[in-house]
PDB file of C-alpha atoms in Angstrom:
ATOM      1  CA  MET A   1      76.479   6.614 -46.837  1.00  0.00           C
ATOM      2  CA  ASN A   2      77.587   3.432 -48.632  1.00  0.00           C
ATOM      3  CA  ASP A   3      80.630   3.072 -50.904  1.00  0.00           C
ATOM      4  CA  SER A   4      78.668   3.667 -54.118  1.00  0.00           C
ATOM      5  CA  GLN A   5      77.632   7.147 -52.933  1.00  0.00           C
ATOM      6  CA  ILE A   6      81.144   8.264 -51.998  1.00  0.00           C
ATOM      7  CA  PRO A   7      82.557  10.797 -54.460  1.00  0.00           C
ATOM      8  CA  ASP A   8      85.635  10.058 -56.551  1.00  0.00           C
ATOM      9  CA  SER A   9      88.856   9.820 -54.567  1.00  0.00           C
ATOM     10  CA  ALA A  10      90.787  13.003 -53.744  1.00  0.00           C
ATOM     11  CA  ILE A  11      94.012  10.980 -53.733  1.00  0.00           C
ATOM     12  CA  LYS A  12      93.229   9.671 -57.232  1.00  0.00           C
ATOM     13  CA  LYS A  13      92.673  13.225 -58.472  1.00  0.00           C
ATOM     14  CA  ARG A  14      95.986  14.316 -56.930  1.00  0.00           C
ATOM     15  CA  ILE A  15      97.776  11.431 -58.666  1.00  0.00           C
ATOM     16  CA  GLN A  16      96.170  12.393 -61.999  1.00  0.00           C
ATOM     17  CA  GLU A  17      97.274  16.017 -61.554  1.00  0.00           C
ATOM     18  CA  ASP A  18     100.795  14.922 -60.615  1.00  0.00           C
ATOM     19  CA  ALA A  19     100.906  12.665 -63.700  1.00  0.00           C
ATOM     20  CA  ASN A  20      99.954  15.616 -65.915  1.00  0.00           C
ATOM     21  CA  ASN A  21     102.637  17.751 -64.263  1.00  0.00           C
ATOM     22  CA  ALA A  22     105.243  14.991 -64.692  1.00  0.00           C
ATOM     23  CA  LEU A  23     104.300  14.704 -68.366  1.00  0.00           C
ATOM     24  CA  LYS A  24     104.715  18.453 -68.883  1.00  0.00           C
ATOM     25  CA  ALA A  25     108.019  18.468 -66.972  1.00  0.00           C
ATOM     26  CA  GLY A  26     109.376  15.466 -68.886  1.00  0.00           C
ATOM     27  CA  GLU A  27     109.859  13.375 -65.729  1.00  0.00           C
ATOM     28  CA  LYS A  28     109.587   9.993 -67.427  1.00  0.00           C
ATOM     29  CA  PHE A  29     110.292   7.764 -64.425  1.00  0.00           C
ATOM     30  CA  GLN A  30     107.787   9.495 -62.149  1.00  0.00           C
ATOM     31  CA  LEU A  31     105.227   9.570 -64.953  1.00  0.00           C
ATOM     32  CA  GLY A  32     105.663   5.820 -65.449  1.00  0.00           C
ATOM     33  CA  VAL A  33     105.071   5.093 -61.766  1.00  0.00           C
ATOM     34  CA  LEU A  34     102.030   7.392 -61.638  1.00  0.00           C
ATOM     35  CA  ARG A  35     100.586   5.683 -64.703  1.00  0.00           C
ATOM     36  CA  LEU A  36     101.077   2.305 -62.995  1.00  0.00           C
ATOM     37  CA  ILE A  37      99.177   3.619 -59.968  1.00  0.00           C
ATOM     38  CA  LEU A  38      96.350   4.953 -62.140  1.00  0.00           C
ATOM     39  CA  SER A  39      96.226   1.640 -64.003  1.00  0.00           C
ATOM     40  CA  SER A  40      95.900  -0.275 -60.715  1.00  0.00           C
ATOM     41  CA  ILE A  41      93.171   2.118 -59.565  1.00  0.00           C
ATOM     42  CA  LYS A  42      91.314   1.678 -62.873  1.00  0.00           C
ATOM     43  CA  GLN A  43      91.613  -2.109 -62.519  1.00  0.00           C
ATOM     44  CA  TYR A  44      90.084  -1.874 -59.033  1.00  0.00           C
ATOM     45  CA  GLU A  45      87.198   0.210 -60.409  1.00  0.00           C
ATOM     46  CA  VAL A  46      86.565  -2.246 -63.253  1.00  0.00           C
ATOM     47  CA  ASP A  47      86.749  -5.273 -60.957  1.00  0.00           C
ATOM     48  CA  ASN A  48      84.374  -3.721 -58.410  1.00  0.00           C
ATOM     49  CA  ARG A  49      82.168  -1.810 -60.881  1.00  0.00           C
ATOM     50  CA  LYS A  50      82.306   1.402 -58.870  1.00  0.00           C
ATOM     51  CA  LEU A  51      84.440   4.478 -58.420  1.00  0.00           C
ATOM     52  CA  ILE A  52      87.246   4.055 -55.947  1.00  0.00           C
ATOM     53  CA  ASN A  53      87.264   5.963 -52.645  1.00  0.00           C
ATOM     54  CA  ASP A  54      90.305   7.184 -50.707  1.00  0.00           C
ATOM     55  CA  LYS A  55      90.281   4.191 -48.350  1.00  0.00           C
ATOM     56  CA  ASN A  56      90.547   1.771 -51.260  1.00  0.00           C
ATOM     57  CA  VAL A  57      93.166   3.894 -53.047  1.00  0.00           C
ATOM     58  CA  LEU A  58      95.295   3.492 -49.918  1.00  0.00           C
ATOM     59  CA  LEU A  59      94.800  -0.282 -50.076  1.00  0.00           C
ATOM     60  CA  VAL A  60      95.888  -0.296 -53.740  1.00  0.00           C
ATOM     61  CA  LEU A  61      98.971   1.785 -52.897  1.00  0.00           C
ATOM     62  CA  GLU A  62      99.861  -0.445 -49.938  1.00  0.00           C
ATOM     63  CA  LYS A  63      99.605  -3.500 -52.176  1.00  0.00           C
ATOM     64  CA  MET A  64     101.904  -1.881 -54.739  1.00  0.00           C
ATOM     65  CA  VAL A  65     104.476  -1.032 -52.044  1.00  0.00           C
ATOM     66  CA  LYS A  66     104.306  -4.599 -50.717  1.00  0.00           C
ATOM     67  CA  GLN A  67     104.873  -6.011 -54.220  1.00  0.00           C
ATOM     68  CA  ARG A  68     107.938  -3.818 -54.678  1.00  0.00           C
ATOM     69  CA  LYS A  69     109.372  -4.788 -51.296  1.00  0.00           C
ATOM     70  CA  GLU A  70     109.006  -8.449 -52.256  1.00  0.00           C
ATOM     71  CA  ALA A  71     110.652  -7.758 -55.626  1.00  0.00           C
ATOM     72  CA  ILE A  72     113.565  -6.013 -53.885  1.00  0.00           C
ATOM     73  CA  ILE A  73     114.225  -9.157 -51.846  1.00  0.00           C
ATOM     74  CA  GLN A  74     114.282 -11.244 -55.030  1.00  0.00           C
ATOM     75  CA  PHE A  75     116.501  -8.773 -56.880  1.00  0.00           C
ATOM     76  CA  LYS A  76     118.971  -8.657 -53.982  1.00  0.00           C
ATOM     77  CA  GLN A  77     119.203 -12.447 -54.066  1.00  0.00           C
ATOM     78  CA  GLY A  78     119.786 -12.252 -57.819  1.00  0.00           C
ATOM     79  CA  ASN A  79     122.425  -9.543 -57.306  1.00  0.00           C
ATOM     80  CA  ARG A  80     120.471  -7.072 -59.486  1.00  0.00           C
ATOM     81  CA  ILE A  81     121.345  -3.816 -57.745  1.00  0.00           C
ATOM     82  CA  ASP A  82     120.035  -1.765 -60.697  1.00  0.00           C
ATOM     83  CA  LEU A  83     116.553  -3.233 -60.232  1.00  0.00           C
ATOM     84  CA  VAL A  84     116.754  -2.842 -56.447  1.00  0.00           C
ATOM     85  CA  GLU A  85     117.386   0.885 -56.966  1.00  0.00           C
ATOM     86  CA  LYS A  86     114.501   1.151 -59.461  1.00  0.00           C
ATOM     87  CA  GLU A  87     112.053  -0.557 -57.090  1.00  0.00           C
ATOM     88  CA  THR A  88     113.269   1.601 -54.186  1.00  0.00           C
ATOM     89  CA  LYS A  89     112.634   4.759 -56.222  1.00  0.00           C
ATOM     90  CA  GLU A  90     109.152   3.491 -57.100  1.00  0.00           C
ATOM     91  CA  ILE A  91     108.406   2.872 -53.410  1.00  0.00           C
ATOM     92  CA  SER A  92     109.434   6.432 -52.534  1.00  0.00           C
ATOM     93  CA  ILE A  93     106.995   7.784 -55.153  1.00  0.00           C
ATOM     94  CA  LEU A  94     104.196   5.483 -53.935  1.00  0.00           C
ATOM     95  CA  LYS A  95     104.759   6.539 -50.325  1.00  0.00           C
ATOM     96  CA  GLU A  96     104.144  10.191 -51.259  1.00  0.00           C
ATOM     97  CA  TYR A  97     100.450   9.295 -51.472  1.00  0.00           C
ATOM     98  CA  LEU A  98     100.265   7.192 -48.308  1.00  0.00           C
ATOM     99  CA  PRO A  99      99.705   8.719 -44.871  1.00  0.00           C
ATOM    100  CA  GLU A 100     102.685   8.953 -42.541  1.00  0.00           C
ATOM    101  CA  GLN A 101     103.295   5.658 -40.772  1.00  0.00           C
ATOM    102  CA  LEU A 102     102.621   5.390 -37.044  1.00  0.00           C
ATOM    103  CA  ASP A 103     105.662   4.729 -34.886  1.00  0.00           C
ATOM    104  CA  GLU A 104     106.029   1.400 -33.086  1.00  0.00           C
ATOM    105  CA  LEU A 105     104.946   2.735 -29.688  1.00  0.00           C
ATOM    106  CA  THR A 106     101.745   4.261 -31.089  1.00  0.00           C
ATOM    107  CA  THR A 107     101.034   1.071 -33.025  1.00  0.00           C
ATOM    108  CA  ASP A 108     101.473  -1.035 -29.880  1.00  0.00           C
ATOM    109  CA  LYS A 109      99.114   1.249 -27.924  1.00  0.00           C
ATOM    110  CA  LEU A 110      96.499   1.058 -30.677  1.00  0.00           C
ATOM    111  CA  ILE A 111      96.719  -2.748 -30.769  1.00  0.00           C
ATOM    112  CA  ASP A 112      96.371  -2.934 -26.969  1.00  0.00           C
ATOM    113  CA  GLN A 113      93.332  -0.602 -27.029  1.00  0.00           C
ATOM    114  CA  ILE A 114      91.619  -2.681 -29.704  1.00  0.00           C
ATOM    115  CA  ILE A 115      92.296  -5.966 -27.891  1.00  0.00           C
ATOM    116  CA  ILE A 116      90.800  -4.504 -24.696  1.00  0.00           C
ATOM    117  CA  LYS A 117      87.847  -2.960 -26.556  1.00  0.00           C
ATOM    118  CA  LEU A 118      86.992  -6.245 -28.302  1.00  0.00           C
ATOM    119  CA  ASP A 119      87.801  -8.341 -25.219  1.00  0.00           C
ATOM    120  CA  ALA A 120      90.021 -10.495 -27.435  1.00  0.00           C
ATOM    121  CA  ASN A 121      91.808 -13.255 -25.571  1.00  0.00           C
ATOM    122  CA  SER A 122      92.612 -16.018 -28.070  1.00  0.00           C
ATOM    123  CA  LEU A 123      93.806 -16.512 -31.628  1.00  0.00           C
ATOM    124  CA  LYS A 124      90.156 -17.040 -32.611  1.00  0.00           C
ATOM    125  CA  ASP A 125      89.684 -13.282 -32.096  1.00  0.00           C
ATOM    126  CA  MET A 126      92.597 -12.326 -34.343  1.00  0.00           C
ATOM    127  CA  GLY A 127      90.417 -11.650 -37.404  1.00  0.00           C
ATOM    128  CA  LYS A 128      88.212  -9.213 -35.486  1.00  0.00           C
ATOM    129  CA  VAL A 129      91.258  -7.425 -34.062  1.00  0.00           C
ATOM    130  CA  MET A 130      92.932  -7.174 -37.482  1.00  0.00           C
ATOM    131  CA  LYS A 131      89.772  -5.795 -39.114  1.00  0.00           C
ATOM    132  CA  GLU A 132      89.325  -3.169 -36.411  1.00  0.00           C
ATOM    133  CA  LEU A 133      93.010  -2.242 -36.598  1.00  0.00           C
ATOM    134  CA  GLN A 134      92.844  -1.849 -40.364  1.00  0.00           C
ATOM    135  CA  ASP A 135      89.765   0.373 -40.044  1.00  0.00           C
ATOM    136  CA  GLN A 136      91.379   2.572 -37.394  1.00  0.00           C
ATOM    137  CA  ALA A 137      94.905   2.730 -38.828  1.00  0.00           C
ATOM    138  CA  GLN A 138      93.820   3.462 -42.413  1.00  0.00           C
ATOM    139  CA  GLY A 139      97.082   2.638 -44.108  1.00  0.00           C
ATOM    140  CA  ARG A 140      99.342   4.093 -41.431  1.00  0.00           C
ATOM    141  CA  ILE A 141     100.848   0.817 -40.192  1.00  0.00           C
ATOM    142  CA  ASP A 142     102.490  -2.272 -41.641  1.00  0.00           C
ATOM    143  CA  MET A 143      99.726  -4.842 -41.254  1.00  0.00           C
ATOM    144  CA  LYS A 144     102.161  -7.763 -41.528  1.00  0.00           C
ATOM    145  CA  LEU A 145     104.127  -6.559 -38.499  1.00  0.00           C
ATOM    146  CA  ALA A 146     100.894  -5.749 -36.679  1.00  0.00           C
ATOM    147  CA  SER A 147      99.641  -9.262 -37.387  1.00  0.00           C
ATOM    148  CA  GLU A 148     102.759 -10.764 -35.809  1.00  0.00           C
ATOM    149  CA  LYS A 149     102.395  -8.537 -32.727  1.00  0.00           C
ATOM    150  CA  ILE A 150      98.718  -9.426 -32.318  1.00  0.00           C
ATOM    151  CA  LYS A 151      99.460 -13.126 -32.732  1.00  0.00           C
ATOM    152  CA  ASN A 152     102.127 -12.965 -30.014  1.00  0.00           C
ATOM    153  CA  ILE A 153      99.770 -11.159 -27.639  1.00  0.00           C
ATOM    154  CA  LEU A 154      96.803 -13.487 -28.206  1.00  0.00           C
ATOM    155  CA  GLN A 155      98.742 -16.765 -27.902  1.00  0.00           C
TER     156      GLN A 155
END
């Protein structure tokens, strides 16, 4: 089954339902974050001319978390604690829709298994390892940290 035949995302539907509930409950901050998520999902669908699946919703959510983490660093440097708190709250809402992260030990084991499976032994193989890791982890690991670990192993 290719991506165009995959039904609409269950995660997207859950976010839409949660947005409706937040609207009814008058939870303005949560509603704002959920609307941002839905807007990013809609942008993905427009850009790719297809309905989004759960795998790609996770990628959108991961990107949004990454953007907020980068903003937090900037706001800390600018001594804007109010904005740091806002971004932190947004991250906690975004993470409600992401799968639980794998611990470091499990991540290391998964990386080792993939390197053995692909017989990767140089930095030239890093792309293959990263792609396989992303497919297997499905949003449950920090790919930036994983990239650093893989690079250290393959050097």
